[in-house]
């Protein structure tokens, strides 16, 4: 071994012994700005923790090398705020709203019972809804029910369904509901547009509706005149159209989340849930009145015709116009006005209602 190699070997051994014998913290204490437990380098160290996390929670942009501006934000507090609103007030008060709606329907039924045709069925029917109107109605109704069920599972299933079926089963159910919700959503948009075009003509508000409100509407015991659709039905139509527009626009924002910003998608989700809960709550009342709550109402949407007595009791202004048109077209004699003794009375000449003209 050459003298130079011997000298290098000796220096290496001495350096190794020195490194092993001297404590590491003694070496580090000589570094400028060193503090125990703090990262090395020219930083504020532990004294900047509060300010550092304050900037993080405020969404302070950092630096990233990938072409994704959202990746430069370490923590998005807006996401926590969105989750707190969705899983807090919207789920809590929305759930109570649906419960109150169901209890209100039950209370109305116990107080009023099923609304019967006071004069009984006449045995004569008049056309109420065309085939096109019925097809649009049932199309929107079926799609809305599918969306409502799947949406309620996604919103409330974690609290109601998951404790019953378990996490694994609920995961499959929720995923199926999500896929179905995304599938039927665009179909609902088409239905809302078609419903507006078909039904808007008979749902304009006027003075007849104001009189219906003053008389108490469906809560009134006596007869209240109305057109083809009363004020309550017209309000439900405009709620369905307006709510459907909100659901459609917010739904599209969530279907294509790369178009709006993240904050806009979060707000769209909150508005979507709020509008959906409101529509479902009102729809429960509409479904009740149109099926179990009122005798003769459902036939208009199944067969397209309704009994004349039902039409005169609930939509007399429209019924008279329809019967006048029928009288002109086929020469049929219209049923006479009810006698002073009540509905179902005889005609002025003593003949029973519906008797052929002499």
Short mmCIF file of C-alpha atoms in Angstrom, two decimals:
data_model
loop_
_atom_site.label_atom_id
_atom_site.label_comp_id
_atom_site.label_asym_id
_atom_site.label_seq_id
_atom_site.Cartn_x
_atom_site.Cartn_y
_atom_site.Cartn_z
CA UNK A 1 0.00 0.00 0.00
CA UNK A 2 1.33 3.36 -0.94
CA UNK A 3 1.86 6.09 1.69
CA UNK A 4 -1.05 8.11 0.26
CA UNK A 5 -3.43 5.20 0.62
CA UNK A 6 -2.31 4.60 4.22
CA UNK A 7 -2.98 8.28 5.08
CA UNK A 8 -6.49 8.15 3.54
CA UNK A 9 -7.32 4.94 5.40
CA UNK A 10 -6.25 6.46 8.71
CA UNK A 11 -8.34 9.60 8.11
CA UNK A 12 -11.41 7.53 7.21
CA UNK A 13 -11.12 5.46 10.41
CA UNK A 14 -10.68 8.56 12.58
CA UNK A 15 -13.67 10.24 10.95
CA UNK A 16 -15.86 7.20 11.54
CA UNK A 17 -14.85 7.05 15.21
CA UNK A 18 -15.57 10.77 15.64
CA UNK A 19 -19.04 10.43 14.07
CA UNK A 20 -19.88 7.51 16.35
CA UNK A 21 -18.67 9.18 19.56
CA UNK A 22 -20.13 12.71 19.16
CA UNK A 23 -23.97 12.97 19.86
CA UNK A 24 -26.06 13.87 16.82
CA UNK A 25 -27.94 16.69 18.59
CA UNK A 26 -24.63 18.30 19.47
CA UNK A 27 -23.81 18.49 15.80
CA UNK A 28 -27.28 19.78 14.90
CA UNK A 29 -27.23 22.53 17.52
CA UNK A 30 -24.60 24.31 15.53
CA UNK A 31 -26.96 24.67 12.55
CA UNK A 32 -28.40 28.16 12.15
CA UNK A 33 -32.04 28.54 13.21
CA UNK A 34 -32.25 25.05 14.75
CA UNK A 35 -35.09 24.30 17.18
CA UNK A 36 -35.90 20.96 18.76
CA UNK A 37 -38.73 19.17 16.95
CA UNK A 38 -38.74 21.62 14.02
CA UNK A 39 -37.88 20.93 10.40
CA UNK A 40 -34.43 22.03 9.29
CA UNK A 41 -33.89 24.81 6.82
CA UNK A 42 -34.86 28.44 6.63
CA UNK A 43 -38.47 28.08 7.94
CA UNK A 44 -40.39 29.38 10.90
CA UNK A 45 -40.77 25.82 12.17
CA UNK A 46 -43.22 25.08 14.98
CA UNK A 47 -44.14 28.73 15.46
CA UNK A 48 -45.93 28.79 12.05
CA UNK A 49 -48.27 25.84 12.63
CA UNK A 50 -51.39 27.93 13.31
CA UNK A 51 -50.80 30.29 10.41
CA UNK A 52 -49.84 27.41 8.13
CA UNK A 53 -53.06 25.46 8.77
CA UNK A 54 -55.13 28.62 8.65
CA UNK A 55 -53.92 29.19 5.10
CA UNK A 56 -54.53 25.54 4.25
CA UNK A 57 -58.14 25.70 5.51
CA UNK A 58 -58.68 28.92 3.58
CA UNK A 59 -57.80 27.13 0.35
CA UNK A 60 -54.40 28.77 -0.22
CA UNK A 61 -52.96 27.63 -3.53
CA UNK A 62 -49.69 25.78 -3.48
CA UNK A 63 -47.45 24.67 -6.33
CA UNK A 64 -47.90 21.48 -8.37
CA UNK A 65 -46.20 20.17 -11.48
CA UNK A 66 -49.29 18.49 -12.96
CA UNK A 67 -51.82 20.34 -15.17
CA UNK A 68 -54.58 20.26 -12.58
CA UNK A 69 -55.24 23.56 -10.77
CA UNK A 70 -57.40 21.85 -8.12
CA UNK A 71 -54.46 19.67 -7.05
CA UNK A 72 -52.66 22.78 -5.75
CA UNK A 73 -55.20 23.07 -2.92
CA UNK A 74 -54.36 20.78 0.00
CA UNK A 75 -57.67 21.04 1.88
CA UNK A 76 -61.00 22.37 0.57
CA UNK A 77 -63.06 23.60 3.49
CA UNK A 78 -66.02 24.12 1.15
CA UNK A 79 -66.29 20.35 0.92
CA UNK A 80 -66.65 20.09 4.70
CA UNK A 81 -69.26 22.84 4.65
CA UNK A 82 -71.19 21.10 1.89
CA UNK A 83 -71.10 17.76 3.71
CA UNK A 84 -72.24 19.39 6.96
CA UNK A 85 -75.24 21.01 5.23
CA UNK A 86 -76.22 17.91 3.27
CA UNK A 87 -75.92 15.49 6.18
CA UNK A 88 -77.17 18.04 8.69
CA UNK A 89 -80.04 20.50 8.10
CA UNK A 90 -81.12 19.17 4.70
CA UNK A 91 -81.30 15.55 5.77
CA UNK A 92 -82.73 16.33 9.21
CA UNK A 93 -85.38 18.91 8.33
CA UNK A 94 -86.07 17.28 4.97
CA UNK A 95 -86.84 14.00 6.69
CA UNK A 96 -89.17 15.74 9.12
CA UNK A 97 -90.91 17.54 6.24
CA UNK A 98 -91.75 14.20 4.62
CA UNK A 99 -93.01 12.83 7.93
CA UNK A 100 -95.19 15.92 8.49
CA UNK A 101 -96.58 15.55 4.95
CA UNK A 102 -97.58 11.94 5.61
CA UNK A 103 -99.12 12.83 8.98
CA UNK A 104 -101.03 15.71 7.39
CA UNK A 105 -102.49 13.37 4.79
CA UNK A 106 -103.50 10.95 7.52
CA UNK A 107 -105.05 13.75 9.56
CA UNK A 108 -106.98 15.05 6.54
CA UNK A 109 -108.32 11.58 5.85
CA UNK A 110 -109.44 11.11 9.46
CA UNK A 111 -111.13 14.55 9.44
CA UNK A 112 -112.72 14.52 5.98
CA UNK A 113 -112.69 10.89 4.95
CA UNK A 114 -112.85 9.95 1.30
CA UNK A 115 -114.54 12.69 -0.69
CA UNK A 116 -117.56 11.02 -2.25
CA UNK A 117 -119.67 12.10 -5.22
CA UNK A 118 -122.52 13.74 -3.32
CA UNK A 119 -125.14 13.16 -5.97
CA UNK A 120 -123.93 9.63 -6.67
CA UNK A 121 -122.80 8.44 -10.05
CA UNK A 122 -125.01 9.53 -12.93
CA UNK A 123 -123.97 6.72 -15.22
CA UNK A 124 -122.97 9.26 -17.87
CA UNK A 125 -119.38 10.24 -18.55
CA UNK A 126 -117.72 13.15 -20.27
CA UNK A 127 -114.18 13.32 -21.69
CA UNK A 128 -111.60 14.95 -19.41
CA UNK A 129 -108.09 14.10 -20.62
CA UNK A 130 -106.93 13.13 -24.09
CA UNK A 131 -104.69 10.16 -24.76
CA UNK A 132 -101.71 12.47 -25.23
CA UNK A 133 -102.35 14.19 -21.90
CA UNK A 134 -102.64 10.86 -20.11
CA UNK A 135 -99.49 9.42 -21.68
CA UNK A 136 -97.46 12.49 -20.71
CA UNK A 137 -98.88 12.41 -17.18
CA UNK A 138 -98.05 8.74 -16.56
CA UNK A 139 -94.66 9.05 -18.21
CA UNK A 140 -93.66 11.91 -15.90
CA UNK A 141 -95.28 10.23 -12.90
CA UNK A 142 -93.42 6.92 -13.37
CA UNK A 143 -90.05 8.57 -13.97
CA UNK A 144 -90.59 10.91 -11.01
CA UNK A 145 -91.42 7.99 -8.68
CA UNK A 146 -88.29 6.09 -9.75
CA UNK A 147 -86.15 9.18 -9.23
CA UNK A 148 -87.82 9.92 -5.89
CA UNK A 149 -87.23 6.42 -4.52
CA UNK A 150 -83.62 6.24 -5.67
CA UNK A 151 -82.94 9.78 -4.47
CA UNK A 152 -84.42 9.14 -1.02
CA UNK A 153 -82.23 6.04 -0.70
CA UNK A 154 -79.14 8.10 -1.53
CA UNK A 155 -80.11 10.88 0.89
CA UNK A 156 -81.61 8.98 3.83
CA UNK A 157 -80.51 5.39 3.25
CA UNK A 158 -77.42 5.70 5.44
CA UNK A 159 -79.63 6.49 8.43
CA UNK A 160 -82.69 4.35 7.68
CA UNK A 161 -81.73 1.48 5.39
CA UNK A 162 -78.12 0.68 6.26
CA UNK A 163 -78.82 -0.28 9.92
CA UNK A 164 -81.39 -2.79 8.63
CA UNK A 165 -79.61 -4.45 5.69
CA UNK A 166 -75.98 -3.85 6.68
CA UNK A 167 -73.18 -1.87 5.09
CA UNK A 168 -72.32 -4.35 2.32
CA UNK A 169 -75.90 -4.76 1.09
CA UNK A 170 -76.57 -1.06 1.38
CA UNK A 171 -73.47 -0.35 -0.72
CA UNK A 172 -74.91 -2.43 -3.59
CA UNK A 173 -78.36 -0.88 -3.21
CA UNK A 174 -76.98 2.67 -3.11
CA UNK A 175 -74.81 2.04 -6.18
CA UNK A 176 -77.79 0.66 -8.12
CA UNK A 177 -79.87 3.67 -7.08
CA UNK A 178 -77.11 6.05 -8.17
CA UNK A 179 -76.82 4.44 -11.61
CA UNK A 180 -80.59 4.40 -12.03
CA UNK A 181 -80.86 8.02 -10.89
CA UNK A 182 -78.31 9.11 -13.47
CA UNK A 183 -80.10 7.09 -16.15
CA UNK A 184 -83.65 8.36 -15.51
CA UNK A 185 -82.62 11.98 -14.94
CA UNK A 186 -82.40 12.97 -18.63
CA UNK A 187 -85.70 11.17 -19.26
CA UNK A 188 -87.31 13.39 -16.61
CA UNK A 189 -86.11 16.52 -18.41
CA UNK A 190 -87.91 15.46 -21.58
CA UNK A 191 -91.07 14.72 -19.58
CA UNK A 192 -91.10 18.11 -17.84
CA UNK A 193 -90.78 19.97 -21.14
CA UNK A 194 -93.53 17.89 -22.76
CA UNK A 195 -95.80 18.32 -19.71
CA UNK A 196 -95.39 22.08 -19.80
CA UNK A 197 -96.28 22.28 -23.50
CA UNK A 198 -99.33 20.03 -23.14
CA UNK A 199 -100.81 21.34 -19.88
CA UNK A 200 -99.91 25.03 -19.70
CA UNK A 201 -103.07 26.12 -21.53
CA UNK A 202 -105.36 24.86 -18.73
CA UNK A 203 -103.22 26.11 -15.84
CA UNK A 204 -103.22 29.88 -16.17
CA UNK A 205 -104.40 31.69 -13.03
CA UNK A 206 -107.42 34.01 -13.10
CA UNK A 207 -110.26 35.39 -10.97
CA UNK A 208 -111.99 32.03 -10.68
CA UNK A 209 -108.98 30.73 -8.75
CA UNK A 210 -109.13 33.66 -6.32
CA UNK A 211 -112.76 32.85 -5.57
CA UNK A 212 -111.77 29.20 -5.06
CA UNK A 213 -109.19 30.29 -2.48
CA UNK A 214 -111.66 32.51 -0.62
CA UNK A 215 -114.23 29.70 -0.43
CA UNK A 216 -111.71 27.28 1.07
CA UNK A 217 -111.05 25.07 -1.94
CA UNK A 218 -110.89 21.37 -1.23
CA UNK A 219 -111.38 22.04 2.49
CA UNK A 220 -114.77 23.64 1.90
CA UNK A 221 -117.85 21.58 2.69
CA UNK A 222 -120.04 23.22 0.07
CA UNK A 223 -119.64 23.52 -3.69
CA UNK A 224 -116.85 25.74 -5.02
CA UNK A 225 -116.83 26.56 -8.72
CA UNK A 226 -113.68 25.94 -10.72
CA UNK A 227 -112.45 25.42 -14.24
CA UNK A 228 -110.87 22.28 -15.68
CA UNK A 229 -108.12 22.61 -13.06
CA UNK A 230 -108.76 24.29 -9.73
CA UNK A 231 -106.29 26.56 -7.97
CA UNK A 232 -104.63 23.70 -6.08
CA UNK A 233 -104.05 21.73 -9.26
CA UNK A 234 -102.68 24.78 -11.03
CA UNK A 235 -100.26 25.51 -8.18
CA UNK A 236 -99.09 21.89 -8.28
CA UNK A 237 -98.52 22.19 -12.03
CA UNK A 238 -96.34 25.27 -11.66
CA UNK A 239 -94.50 23.76 -8.70
CA UNK A 240 -93.81 20.65 -10.78
CA UNK A 241 -92.57 22.71 -13.71
CA UNK A 242 -90.48 25.09 -11.57
CA UNK A 243 -89.13 22.34 -9.35
CA UNK A 244 -88.49 20.16 -12.38
CA UNK A 245 -86.48 22.97 -13.95
CA UNK A 246 -84.35 23.27 -10.79
CA UNK A 247 -83.88 19.50 -10.63
CA UNK A 248 -82.97 19.34 -14.30
CA UNK A 249 -80.36 22.11 -14.28
CA UNK A 250 -78.75 21.00 -11.03
CA UNK A 251 -78.87 17.39 -12.14
CA UNK A 252 -77.04 18.21 -15.36
CA UNK A 253 -74.39 20.05 -13.35
CA UNK A 254 -73.78 16.87 -11.35
CA UNK A 255 -73.96 14.63 -14.43
CA UNK A 256 -71.16 16.65 -16.05
CA UNK A 257 -69.09 17.90 -13.08
CA UNK A 258 -66.11 18.89 -15.23
CA UNK A 259 -68.07 21.79 -16.78
CA UNK A 260 -68.92 23.85 -13.64
CA UNK A 261 -66.54 24.50 -10.75
CA UNK A 262 -66.43 22.27 -7.69
CA UNK A 263 -68.21 24.88 -5.56
CA UNK A 264 -70.96 25.18 -8.18
CA UNK A 265 -71.42 21.40 -8.17
CA UNK A 266 -71.71 21.42 -4.39
CA UNK A 267 -74.36 24.13 -4.46
CA UNK A 268 -76.15 22.27 -7.25
CA UNK A 269 -76.25 19.18 -5.05
CA UNK A 270 -77.76 21.12 -2.13
CA UNK A 271 -80.39 22.79 -4.34
CA UNK A 272 -81.15 19.46 -5.99
CA UNK A 273 -81.82 17.77 -2.65
CA UNK A 274 -83.91 20.67 -1.32
CA UNK A 275 -86.10 20.90 -4.43
CA UNK A 276 -86.53 17.13 -4.55
CA UNK A 277 -87.69 16.91 -0.93
CA UNK A 278 -90.16 19.75 -1.46
CA UNK A 279 -91.62 18.20 -4.62
CA UNK A 280 -91.92 14.76 -3.05
CA UNK A 281 -93.72 16.21 -0.02
CA UNK A 282 -96.31 17.97 -2.21
CA UNK A 283 -96.56 15.02 -4.61
CA UNK A 284 -97.67 12.79 -1.73
CA UNK A 285 -100.74 14.98 -1.28
CA UNK A 286 -101.40 15.05 -5.02
CA UNK A 287 -101.19 11.25 -5.23
CA UNK A 288 -103.52 10.84 -2.25
CA UNK A 289 -106.23 13.18 -3.60
CA UNK A 290 -106.00 11.68 -7.07
CA UNK A 291 -106.37 8.07 -5.88
CA UNK A 292 -107.80 7.20 -2.45
CA UNK A 293 -108.79 10.68 -1.33
CA UNK A 294 -111.47 11.48 -3.92
CA UNK A 295 -113.98 9.20 -5.57
CA UNK A 296 -113.98 9.40 -9.36
CA UNK A 297 -110.80 11.45 -9.72
CA UNK A 298 -108.46 8.69 -10.91
CA UNK A 299 -110.74 7.68 -13.79
CA UNK A 300 -109.86 10.83 -15.67
CA UNK A 301 -106.24 9.71 -15.91
CA UNK A 302 -106.95 6.02 -16.51
CA UNK A 303 -109.95 6.01 -18.88
CA UNK A 304 -109.86 9.66 -19.91
CA UNK A 305 -113.47 10.24 -18.84
CA UNK A 306 -115.21 11.21 -15.61
CA UNK A 307 -118.74 10.97 -14.32
CA UNK A 308 -120.90 14.01 -15.05
CA UNK A 309 -121.89 14.44 -11.41
CA UNK A 310 -118.25 14.39 -10.34
CA UNK A 311 -117.41 16.96 -13.00
CA UNK A 312 -120.26 19.25 -11.92
CA UNK A 313 -119.29 19.01 -8.24
CA UNK A 314 -115.57 19.72 -8.66
CA UNK A 315 -115.13 21.48 -12.02
CA UNK A 316 -118.57 22.82 -12.89
CA UNK A 317 -117.49 25.68 -15.16
CA UNK A 318 -115.45 23.34 -17.31
CA UNK A 319 -118.11 20.59 -17.17
CA UNK A 320 -120.85 22.90 -18.44
CA UNK A 321 -118.69 23.94 -21.37
CA UNK A 322 -117.87 20.33 -22.25
CA UNK A 323 -121.51 19.26 -22.02
CA UNK A 324 -122.58 22.22 -24.14
CA UNK A 325 -120.10 21.15 -26.79
CA UNK A 326 -121.36 17.57 -26.63
CA UNK A 327 -124.96 18.74 -26.86
CA UNK A 328 -124.17 20.70 -30.01
CA UNK A 329 -122.18 17.88 -31.61
CA UNK A 330 -124.50 14.89 -31.02
CA UNK A 331 -127.84 16.46 -30.14
CA UNK A 332 -127.90 14.88 -26.70
CA UNK A 333 -130.02 16.59 -24.08
CA UNK A 334 -127.96 17.89 -21.17
CA UNK A 335 -128.88 16.83 -17.65
CA UNK A 336 -131.06 19.47 -15.95
CA UNK A 337 -129.91 21.64 -13.11
CA UNK A 338 -130.34 20.02 -9.66
CA UNK A 339 -133.68 20.81 -8.04
CA UNK A 340 -133.94 23.01 -4.96
CA UNK A 341 -134.16 19.93 -2.76
CA UNK A 342 -130.57 18.97 -3.52
CA UNK A 343 -128.43 17.17 -6.06
CA UNK A 344 -129.98 14.49 -8.17
CA UNK A 345 -133.44 16.10 -8.26
CA UNK A 346 -135.83 15.84 -11.17
CA UNK A 347 -136.10 18.16 -14.12
CA UNK A 348 -138.55 21.00 -14.46
CA UNK A 349 -141.01 18.90 -16.46
CA UNK A 350 -140.89 16.08 -13.90
CA UNK A 351 -138.82 13.73 -16.04
CA UNK A 352 -135.83 12.07 -14.41
CA UNK A 353 -132.38 13.32 -15.19
CA UNK A 354 -131.04 12.16 -18.51
CA UNK A 355 -134.53 11.33 -19.92
CA UNK A 356 -134.74 11.84 -23.66
CA UNK A 357 -136.39 14.99 -24.89
CA UNK A 358 -140.00 14.74 -26.00
#
